[in-house]
XYZ file of C-alpha atoms in Angstrom:
368
model
C 49.824 4.276 -20.370
C 50.976 0.808 -21.509
C 48.492 -1.843 -20.404
C 49.160 -5.226 -18.886
C 48.185 -8.158 -21.077
C 45.208 -10.290 -20.000
C 47.492 -13.121 -18.926
C 49.705 -10.782 -16.909
C 46.703 -9.125 -15.291
C 45.123 -12.453 -14.293
C 48.448 -13.572 -12.901
C 48.878 -10.464 -10.791
C 45.437 -10.520 -9.248
C 45.391 -14.246 -8.558
C 48.758 -14.164 -6.896
C 47.399 -11.255 -4.937
C 48.975 -10.712 -1.527
C 49.976 -14.151 -0.430
C 53.085 -13.034 1.418
C 52.063 -9.592 2.634
C 49.075 -9.686 4.934
C 47.037 -11.171 7.714
C 43.760 -9.586 6.620
C 40.570 -11.592 7.008
C 38.313 -11.656 3.959
C 34.567 -12.319 3.977
C 33.675 -15.752 2.677
C 31.115 -18.512 2.929
C 29.240 -18.823 6.208
C 31.452 -20.084 8.993
C 30.630 -23.549 10.346
C 31.686 -25.329 13.525
C 35.391 -26.046 13.340
C 37.074 -29.329 14.117
C 39.135 -29.514 17.322
C 42.318 -29.378 15.258
C 41.319 -26.084 13.636
C 40.278 -24.606 16.952
C 43.726 -25.526 18.291
C 45.377 -23.971 15.214
C 43.680 -20.661 16.043
C 45.342 -20.597 19.473
C 48.862 -21.240 18.146
C 51.229 -18.529 16.902
C 53.860 -20.664 15.179
C 53.231 -22.025 11.683
C 55.294 -25.106 12.540
C 53.074 -25.847 15.557
C 49.933 -25.143 13.534
C 51.221 -27.514 10.867
C 51.303 -30.390 13.362
C 47.623 -29.875 14.154
C 46.757 -29.562 10.481
C 48.523 -32.861 9.789
C 46.368 -34.533 12.440
C 43.277 -33.277 10.642
C 44.651 -34.450 7.289
C 45.211 -37.933 8.653
C 41.713 -38.024 10.109
C 39.591 -36.659 7.224
C 41.893 -36.475 4.168
C 43.113 -33.506 2.093
C 39.862 -32.531 0.359
C 37.740 -32.352 3.512
C 40.593 -30.616 5.351
C 40.666 -27.866 2.749
C 36.882 -27.479 2.924
C 37.058 -27.111 6.698
C 39.917 -24.625 6.472
C 37.934 -22.598 3.925
C 35.115 -22.248 6.454
C 37.345 -21.723 9.476
C 37.404 -17.920 9.482
C 41.211 -17.935 9.203
C 42.827 -15.330 6.912
C 43.108 -16.118 3.218
C 46.653 -14.802 3.069
C 49.814 -14.286 5.122
C 50.757 -17.132 7.432
C 47.625 -19.146 6.659
C 48.776 -19.303 3.050
C 52.076 -20.770 4.269
C 50.256 -23.158 6.593
C 48.197 -24.579 3.718
C 51.456 -25.554 2.035
C 51.364 -28.402 4.568
C 48.364 -29.848 2.739
C 50.266 -29.782 -0.542
C 53.233 -31.541 1.054
C 51.007 -34.164 2.692
C 49.108 -34.772 -0.555
C 52.299 -35.186 -2.544
C 53.802 -37.558 0.024
C 50.647 -39.701 0.114
C 49.616 -39.771 -3.557
C 52.722 -38.819 -5.539
C 52.637 -36.798 -8.762
C 49.075 -37.914 -9.483
C 47.786 -36.320 -6.293
C 47.565 -32.762 -7.572
C 43.838 -33.232 -8.215
C 43.266 -33.363 -4.447
C 44.365 -29.735 -4.100
C 41.856 -26.903 -4.209
C 42.516 -23.300 -5.207
C 41.632 -21.967 -1.737
C 43.985 -19.611 0.114
C 45.528 -18.456 -3.160
C 46.167 -22.046 -4.282
C 48.624 -22.669 -1.449
C 48.097 -26.451 -1.633
C 49.336 -26.343 -5.221
C 52.355 -24.331 -4.109
C 53.378 -26.922 -1.515
C 52.759 -29.780 -3.922
C 54.797 -28.312 -6.790
C 57.758 -27.480 -4.571
C 57.911 -31.064 -3.278
C 57.550 -32.486 -6.777
C 60.575 -30.424 -7.789
C 62.671 -31.608 -4.868
C 62.012 -35.294 -5.586
C 61.646 -35.454 -9.363
C 63.318 -32.405 -10.824
C 61.988 -30.556 -13.838
C 60.297 -33.545 -15.489
C 58.346 -34.260 -12.316
C 57.165 -30.668 -12.055
C 56.156 -30.697 -15.731
C 54.145 -33.884 -15.221
C 52.348 -32.445 -12.207
C 51.786 -28.987 -13.622
C 50.145 -30.219 -16.828
C 47.136 -31.244 -14.736
C 46.766 -27.687 -13.395
C 45.114 -26.603 -16.646
C 42.021 -28.660 -15.820
C 42.075 -28.236 -12.032
C 39.964 -25.064 -11.890
C 39.846 -21.389 -12.803
C 43.076 -19.595 -12.011
C 44.961 -22.723 -10.934
C 47.361 -22.930 -13.889
C 48.961 -19.516 -13.215
C 49.193 -20.361 -9.520
C 51.025 -23.606 -10.286
C 53.479 -21.733 -12.504
C 53.919 -19.164 -9.729
C 54.617 -21.929 -7.205
C 57.255 -23.364 -9.519
C 59.030 -19.990 -9.599
C 59.204 -19.929 -5.802
C 60.592 -23.454 -5.746
C 63.129 -22.872 -8.506
C 64.777 -19.981 -6.661
C 65.024 -21.913 -3.413
C 66.301 -24.921 -5.398
C 69.102 -22.803 -6.906
C 70.030 -21.236 -3.567
C 68.692 -17.817 -4.623
C 70.520 -17.552 -7.925
C 67.930 -15.505 -9.830
C 69.351 -16.117 -13.282
C 69.364 -19.903 -12.918
C 65.839 -19.911 -11.480
C 64.453 -17.769 -14.304
C 66.115 -20.003 -16.869
C 64.444 -22.971 -15.174
C 61.077 -21.275 -15.712
C 61.917 -21.130 -19.410
C 62.924 -24.781 -19.423
C 59.650 -25.767 -17.738
C 57.708 -23.759 -20.301
C 59.248 -25.844 -23.066
C 57.808 -28.973 -21.454
C 54.328 -27.663 -20.519
C 51.665 -26.637 -23.006
C 50.053 -23.208 -22.493
C 52.559 -22.394 -19.770
C 52.171 -19.142 -17.805
C 55.729 -17.866 -18.112
C 54.992 -14.546 -16.443
C 53.645 -16.221 -13.317
C 56.732 -18.377 -12.975
C 58.935 -15.284 -13.284
C 56.731 -13.472 -10.766
C 57.004 -16.317 -8.259
C 60.785 -16.273 -8.620
C 61.040 -12.557 -7.863
C 58.530 -12.804 -5.002
C 60.625 -15.547 -3.428
C 63.674 -13.294 -3.811
C 61.979 -10.630 -1.679
C 60.513 -12.890 0.990
C 62.714 -15.981 1.075
C 59.969 -17.835 2.938
C 60.744 -21.363 1.821
C 64.042 -21.575 3.646
C 62.586 -20.484 6.979
C 64.971 -17.578 7.517
C 65.359 -15.116 4.609
C 68.484 -16.019 2.680
C 71.442 -13.656 2.715
C 71.942 -14.563 -0.945
C 68.786 -12.789 -2.083
C 69.349 -10.152 -4.760
C 68.556 -7.008 -2.746
C 70.461 -3.753 -2.236
C 69.762 -0.987 0.262
C 71.631 1.358 -2.088
C 69.120 0.780 -4.900
C 65.393 0.472 -4.140
C 64.763 -0.729 -7.709
C 67.224 -3.615 -7.572
C 67.227 -6.313 -8.957
C 65.063 -4.821 -11.718
C 67.984 -2.517 -12.595
C 70.503 -5.349 -12.887
C 71.654 -5.534 -16.530
C 71.847 -9.328 -16.276
C 68.042 -9.523 -15.963
C 66.736 -9.923 -19.519
C 63.840 -7.775 -20.700
C 61.427 -10.724 -20.830
C 61.787 -11.158 -17.058
C 61.386 -7.525 -16.037
C 57.590 -7.460 -15.784
C 57.848 -10.211 -13.179
C 60.470 -8.218 -11.327
C 58.467 -4.984 -11.235
C 55.351 -6.851 -10.116
C 57.069 -7.269 -6.742
C 59.230 -4.166 -6.507
C 56.701 -1.945 -4.707
C 56.716 -4.487 -1.888
C 60.482 -4.132 -1.643
C 60.206 -0.313 -1.732
C 57.454 -0.379 0.894
C 59.699 -2.451 3.162
C 62.674 -0.176 2.558
C 60.684 2.955 3.427
C 59.272 1.292 6.552
C 55.666 1.112 5.344
C 55.524 4.699 4.064
C 52.893 4.582 1.313
C 53.565 8.101 0.066
C 57.252 7.418 -0.540
C 56.395 4.053 -2.122
C 53.976 5.717 -4.545
C 56.514 8.422 -5.406
C 59.107 5.755 -6.110
C 56.736 3.937 -8.493
C 55.882 7.234 -10.153
C 59.576 7.863 -10.793
C 59.905 4.676 -12.880
C 60.510 5.860 -16.447
C 59.264 2.877 -18.454
C 55.435 3.248 -18.640
C 54.743 -0.476 -18.537
C 56.967 -1.073 -15.537
C 55.551 2.002 -13.829
C 52.074 0.496 -14.162
C 53.261 -2.854 -12.838
C 54.923 -1.129 -9.885
C 51.661 0.692 -9.153
C 49.752 -2.565 -9.462
C 51.966 -3.999 -6.744
C 51.520 -0.780 -4.745
C 47.739 -1.280 -4.797
C 48.018 -4.948 -3.848
C 50.269 -3.883 -0.984
C 47.515 -1.536 0.217
C 44.710 -4.070 -0.124
C 45.269 -5.993 3.147
C 45.597 -2.712 5.044
C 42.019 -1.825 4.095
C 40.543 -4.942 5.734
C 37.897 -4.641 3.015
C 36.670 -1.314 4.360
C 35.746 0.682 1.254
C 36.358 4.003 3.016
C 39.923 2.865 3.699
C 40.345 1.861 0.071
C 39.606 5.430 -0.986
C 41.701 6.902 1.801
C 44.819 4.788 1.307
C 44.717 4.995 -2.491
C 44.864 8.777 -2.084
C 48.585 8.322 -1.375
C 49.044 7.551 -5.073
C 50.502 10.403 -7.107
C 47.848 11.931 -9.328
C 44.192 11.193 -9.997
C 44.834 8.542 -12.639
C 46.963 6.435 -10.327
C 44.530 6.882 -7.443
C 41.757 5.502 -9.618
C 44.038 2.732 -10.867
C 44.755 1.815 -7.250
C 41.040 1.582 -6.415
C 40.248 -0.604 -9.422
C 43.203 -2.881 -8.731
C 42.068 -3.366 -5.132
C 38.584 -4.243 -6.370
C 40.052 -7.031 -8.475
C 42.379 -8.193 -5.703
C 39.547 -8.279 -3.175
C 37.447 -10.398 -5.504
C 40.331 -12.742 -6.315
C 40.865 -13.654 -2.651
C 37.211 -14.267 -1.893
C 35.366 -11.029 -1.132
C 31.793 -11.554 -2.331
C 30.076 -9.038 -0.042
C 31.076 -5.392 0.308
C 33.095 -5.490 -2.901
C 29.730 -4.733 -4.555
C 29.486 -1.500 -2.561
C 32.738 0.031 -3.806
C 31.765 1.083 -7.337
C 28.751 3.236 -6.285
C 31.145 5.361 -4.201
C 32.964 6.501 -7.327
C 32.132 9.107 -9.955
C 32.054 8.457 -13.690
C 33.985 7.525 -15.733
C 35.784 5.592 -12.969
C 32.494 4.218 -11.671
C 31.650 2.715 -15.061
C 35.131 1.185 -15.279
C 34.668 -0.216 -11.780
C 31.373 -1.891 -12.657
C 32.871 -3.262 -15.877
C 35.763 -4.766 -13.984
C 33.424 -6.250 -11.379
C 31.282 -7.852 -14.060
C 34.394 -9.205 -15.789
C 35.377 -10.929 -12.548
C 31.931 -12.468 -12.123
C 31.911 -13.785 -15.685
C 35.438 -15.156 -15.396
C 34.940 -16.911 -12.065
C 31.414 -18.188 -12.687
C 31.032 -19.616 -16.199
C 27.924 -21.483 -15.025
C 24.986 -19.192 -15.780
C 22.873 -20.175 -12.759
C 25.690 -19.545 -10.308
C 26.691 -16.346 -12.068
C 23.148 -14.993 -11.781
C 23.444 -14.904 -7.978
C 26.279 -12.388 -8.229
C 25.026 -10.508 -11.291
C 21.898 -9.558 -9.375
C 24.065 -7.855 -6.739
C 25.457 -5.387 -9.297
C 23.665 -2.093 -8.670
C 24.221 -0.610 -12.142
C 21.309 -1.721 -14.383
C 23.414 -1.541 -17.549
C 26.225 -3.647 -16.144
C 23.815 -6.035 -14.434
C 22.227 -6.744 -17.814
C 25.619 -7.344 -19.424
C 26.476 -9.732 -16.615
C 23.246 -11.708 -16.935
C 23.447 -11.875 -20.722
C 27.098 -12.947 -20.864
């Protein structure tokens, strides 16, 4: 099986499920919410919630607002992700291109998404390049999220012309050092499926009911863009088959190219993740829809990484012991890799290393 590169893997798991779920993920201990956040919880419309969030922003500023939202108990993904775009917009409007440092990578870096999209609208490609350069030093995982946000914005900017948006990703990469090209491509194709930044999904999106693999099958899409396309195609297939996981898995399994098949299955697993609500029994149950033992195990390991990437620091440690070797060993290795990546500080890392139940992997984690 062809493997995803490290950069592609990090991009996939950090992007996670921003547009696909309303699942609530365990996080830091909940504190008393401000009146604005309590009001947000009673509202159903993102536009109405945004008005309350703006009141909070004006009262305590963007950094404190994000800290309060982190501890609010609201979902990490789905509509909360879109709501946090408001913070990015507010921050850009108040501080300009230099305000990106006020964003935090909470809620799948949604503040960065909102900021980048507004920088594009006002300043074009040079403005985005100026803002995105600072993402490299803004925190772990932020740089790929900023590139992903740019992809979303480029497609909306070009009125859902995929080819022009993808070419804009390439142009941005020429201006930004260490640019995450894959994540920009991925954001472009994700926007093509969801169309969230224009309110109502655009009729110009590149989708066909006659071809569940489109636009990945369009000959105009160059090979270098196809990994980004397939990283979203299981979501499209899942929608087409009206949330039938078995048919979605079978469709991924039918992809001939081994690398794209893996990427499709990666998206399949990330599609499942919010359905589990971080119940490990459901992880095992829903991944059983995958075709064959190898893909079932791949699904489980991908969900482990996705759960960690969106903030699960509790029962994610209980998943690996449920598995049999050699999958269990792979699971512990992946868990330790996440801890090391997210917590370079040894003292902080120790807190999580000690939760690893495998002595061998716990030692590797502590000694990293």
